[in-house]
Amino acid sequence: MTQHQSDQHERFERGLRALSAIDGDAGHKVIDSLADIAPDFARYVIEFPFGDIYNRPGLDLRAREIATIAALTAMGNAAPQLKVHIEAGLNVGLSRDEVTEIIMQMAVYAGFPAALNGLFAAKETFAARTAADQEHAA
Amino acid sequence: MTQHQSDQHERFERGLRALSAIDGDAGHKVIDSLADIAPDFARYVIEFPFGDIYNRPGLDLRAREIATIAALTAMGNAAPQLKVHIEAGLNVGLSRDEVTEIIMQMAVYAGFPAALNGLFAAKETFAARTAADQEHAA
Amino acid sequence: MTQHQSDQHERFERGLRALSAIDGDAGHKVIDSLADIAPDFARYVIEFPFGDIYNRPGLDLRAREIATIAALTAMGNAAPQLKVHIEAGLNVGLSRDEVTEIIMQMAVYAGFPAALNGLFAAKETFAARTAADQEHAA
Amino acid sequence: MTQHQSDQHERFERGLRALSAIDGDAGHKVIDSLADIAPDFARYVIEFPFGDIYNRPGLDLRAREIATIAALTAMGNAAPQLKVHIEAGLNVGLSRDEVTEIIMQMAVYAGFPAALNGLFAAKETFAARTAADQEHAA
Amino acid sequence: MTQHQSDQHERFERGLRALSAIDGDAGHKVIDSLADIAPDFARYVIEFPFGDIYNRPGLDLRAREIATIAALTAMGNAAPQLKVHIEAGLNVGLSRDEVTEIIMQMAVYAGFPAALNGLFAAKETFAARTAADQEHAA
Amino acid sequence: MTQHQSDQHERFERGLRALSAIDGDAGHKVIDSLADIAPDFARYVIEFPFGDIYNRPGLDLRAREIATIAALTAMGNAAPQLKVHIEAGLNVGLSRDEVTEIIMQMAVYAGFPAALNGLFAAKETFAARTAADQEHAA
């Protein structure tokens, strides 16, 4: 293994740990779905957002997920990624009520349709999570 | 004063207090600039975003400003409002470094140009604030 | 009932009447779907857009729905709300041909894909309405 | 002149008349500013939006300008064109209050910043028009 | 046939040939789907984008499809049209790898979600094309 | 220097070479302007877009700049970055006419205002370049 390959590997590993901690299974499914069309892009997703950005010390993960949920709700054109980050928000300590507050607030900045579609994404994500929890408990 | 006018007034007053606490002078300038074209809209700005949304108990103002700065950076078409909310974020306890982190993170969700333009808005806002602080200190 | 609750109620009732007149069943379905996740947001939808904005005297409902159909077509990221407002436009007096003209014009301002997707939303909405009319007639 | 050139000419002339009637001087300035970089695009602007769309019989010009002002306010990234169409709206019979109502309503669909920036564009356009009127009257 | 009708016909025919060459079956399906709701819009789609723009000599079709795939990926709100133009790109000589590179690059300008959703659209389009090829070969 | 720092350095150097070759002076100005507010973000701009994406072998720089100019024109909310990439397009071999064609085509996908504002950005960039060329020649 060359020096270059070894450092790529280190940054990738750091990103992969962040991806697992934040996005959990949903994140890994996204990565897996890229394997046959753009494996390099799967690597970039792990390296830049997770290896670089989410690992930065200046802002905790709770604050980072507030920012991401707000942005994806406001943009309104990335429903699958919004659902992944609603999951991520819950994973890093946001309550369901806090997620709902963030999305509702977006009515002010991006309009009521963006907030409504965000709330419906949250409703679906919460329901799937409740169903998964009940299955594990059974 | 009728009952209806009195409650309008109460909601308006609550919004006005939130506007002062959060947006400070910058917020009042926006309200003043609407006086001759759309005074009712000035009232709505105070009543709905500030009287209703920012007064809700489920999320603190620090978290609310993280969400707003993220959304306005990502949307990339509301520079004046982004500057007002960078000010607002600092007013409710975010550090300059935290504001910078939120904006940088938006490169992942809305692209590098949106993040760059957000950083330039922050740079201008920070400089204006430093200048104002020095004036007050002089 | 306190004075505050009584006025909330009045504004809410006025909004509810506007919602029924404009959006009809489609509007009520949206409100109902928020009951278990964000009941306060259902209330805001009724109070601000319908209680405040659509009740303003300066522009008739026909003109207001032209504006809304145009905006939602141009934004291109809120298909469910566009369908509700195509219904609403027909409810307040726009003809199917007028709705089609508004959407076609958006090709100029937001591109052909936005107009195409708007036309497909209209096609679906018109078909559902024809089916419902035939059911009632049967 | 070949047959093809003659018909191009007819469609172009029809569009030019519509451009003059609707956008007035502001429209001609846009066309002139394209002369040295993209003269063909100037021709397309005249032929498709004005020669084809605005000449269609199914919707009057007042309704068409309501749609355009709404869309450009909501999109929030085309301030120069929004100003041209606020002028155009006034040219085809909308009052200043109606223009203001349309823009305010966009707070519901595209957020308060989009509506605020639209109102500021209207304020500037109204002031320039008042100044021009006073000059003509002098 | 009047002179006007004859030239309309010529421009339409030229656009139809371009539509067939570029978008193939997918393009014709879009046109057909407009027949019962907005036949004039079907004509405009053929005349302006295909009769006027794609027939211009200054840029080859390969370059034009690179531009269109990039724009539709970045805008992120027109998935059906993006799929049609991924097909179109392959029809005019782009390789699957080149299409994938264009879409990946959009992560830089429009964020990772836009690029991810573009890659999933490409994956679907490539799979449908492989399936169709295998059917023809059988 | 640790192994990690050494590889960071290598990727950074590769990106810096690409930035110089593609964006030239305009790119370096962007980087410099980040020095006092977000030096890490300057590094990310060099590492990810330039070190990773623009260095990939599957698509030449000419094609990459076609994609970027198209996307930034269509998004319509990043004028400074559009100007940098119009420069970049010319630097890697696009002619002024080709840049103009790409931007004009965006009328089809993002509307006439987006194309118009793109053309005005090109006009300004071309003029600045002509002025700079004349200065060097003097």
Short mmCIF file of C-alpha atoms in Angstrom, two decimals, chain E residues 48-50 53-54 56-60 62-68 70-72 74-75 81 85 94-95 97-99 101-102 104-110 112, chain F residues 48-50 53-54 56-60 62-68 70-72 74-75 81 85 94-95 97-99 101-102 104-110 112:
data_model
loop_
_atom_site.label_atom_id
_atom_site.label_comp_id
_atom_site.label_asym_id
_atom_site.label_seq_id
_atom_site.Cartn_x
_atom_site.Cartn_y
_atom_site.Cartn_z
CA PHE E 48 -38.82 26.52 -29.97
CA PRO E 49 -36.46 24.09 -28.18
CA PHE E 50 -36.09 21.72 -31.13
CA ILE E 53 -32.43 26.09 -30.30
CA TYR E 54 -31.16 22.55 -31.01
CA ARG E 56 -28.50 26.28 -34.18
CA PRO E 57 -25.06 25.66 -35.72
CA GLY E 58 -22.78 27.13 -33.00
CA LEU E 59 -22.70 24.11 -30.65
CA ASP E 60 -22.92 20.39 -31.45
CA ARG E 62 -23.16 16.36 -27.73
CA ALA E 63 -22.26 19.67 -26.08
CA ARG E 64 -25.93 20.68 -25.93
CA GLU E 65 -26.88 17.50 -24.07
CA ILE E 66 -24.00 17.94 -21.61
CA ALA E 67 -25.48 21.37 -20.83
CA THR E 68 -29.03 20.06 -20.46
CA ALA E 70 -26.05 19.35 -16.03
CA ALA E 71 -28.83 21.94 -15.69
CA LEU E 72 -31.63 19.45 -14.99
CA ALA E 74 -28.62 20.90 -10.69
CA MET E 75 -32.20 22.20 -10.64
CA GLN E 81 -37.17 15.50 -18.16
CA HIS E 85 -32.20 13.89 -21.64
CA LEU E 94 -22.26 10.48 -24.83
CA SER E 95 -21.11 7.30 -23.09
CA ASP E 97 -19.53 7.02 -18.04
CA GLU E 98 -19.60 10.55 -19.42
CA VAL E 99 -23.22 10.99 -18.30
CA GLU E 101 -19.26 12.23 -14.73
CA ILE E 102 -21.50 15.21 -15.63
CA MET E 104 -21.26 13.67 -10.26
CA GLN E 105 -19.75 17.09 -11.00
CA MET E 106 -23.05 18.73 -10.04
CA ALA E 107 -22.34 17.84 -6.38
CA VAL E 108 -19.93 20.80 -6.50
CA TYR E 109 -22.46 23.31 -7.81
CA ALA E 110 -25.82 22.11 -6.51
CA PHE E 112 -24.66 16.12 -2.98
CA PHE F 48 -12.70 18.53 -3.61
CA PRO F 49 -13.86 20.38 -6.77
CA PHE F 50 -10.38 20.86 -8.19
CA ILE F 53 -13.59 16.28 -9.53
CA TYR F 54 -11.85 18.34 -12.25
CA ARG F 56 -11.02 12.90 -13.06
CA PRO F 57 -10.13 11.37 -16.44
CA GLY F 58 -13.63 10.51 -17.79
CA LEU F 59 -14.58 13.95 -19.13
CA ASP F 60 -12.36 16.69 -20.60
CA ARG F 62 -14.09 21.71 -22.08
CA ALA F 63 -17.06 19.40 -21.40
CA ARG F 64 -16.81 20.06 -17.65
CA GLU F 65 -17.02 23.82 -18.15
CA ILE F 66 -20.03 23.43 -20.50
CA ALA F 67 -21.75 21.57 -17.64
CA THR F 68 -20.82 24.17 -15.04
CA ALA F 70 -25.14 25.56 -17.91
CA ALA F 71 -25.86 24.67 -14.28
CA LEU F 72 -24.93 28.07 -12.84
CA ALA F 74 -29.99 27.64 -14.81
CA MET F 75 -29.77 27.99 -11.02
CA GLN F 81 -19.40 32.04 -9.69
CA HIS F 85 -16.70 29.88 -14.92
CA LEU F 94 -14.61 27.38 -25.43
CA SER F 95 -15.20 30.30 -27.81
CA ASP F 97 -19.96 32.13 -29.24
CA GLU F 98 -20.06 28.68 -27.65
CA VAL F 99 -20.48 30.21 -24.18
CA GLU F 101 -25.00 29.26 -27.11
CA ILE F 102 -24.87 27.32 -23.82
CA MET F 104 -29.15 30.85 -24.57
CA GLN F 105 -30.14 27.16 -24.43
CA MET F 106 -30.92 27.53 -20.74
CA ALA F 107 -34.02 29.58 -21.69
CA VAL F 108 -35.57 26.21 -22.54
CA TYR F 109 -34.81 24.57 -19.20
CA ALA F 110 -34.81 27.41 -16.67
CA PHE F 112 -35.89 33.36 -20.29
#
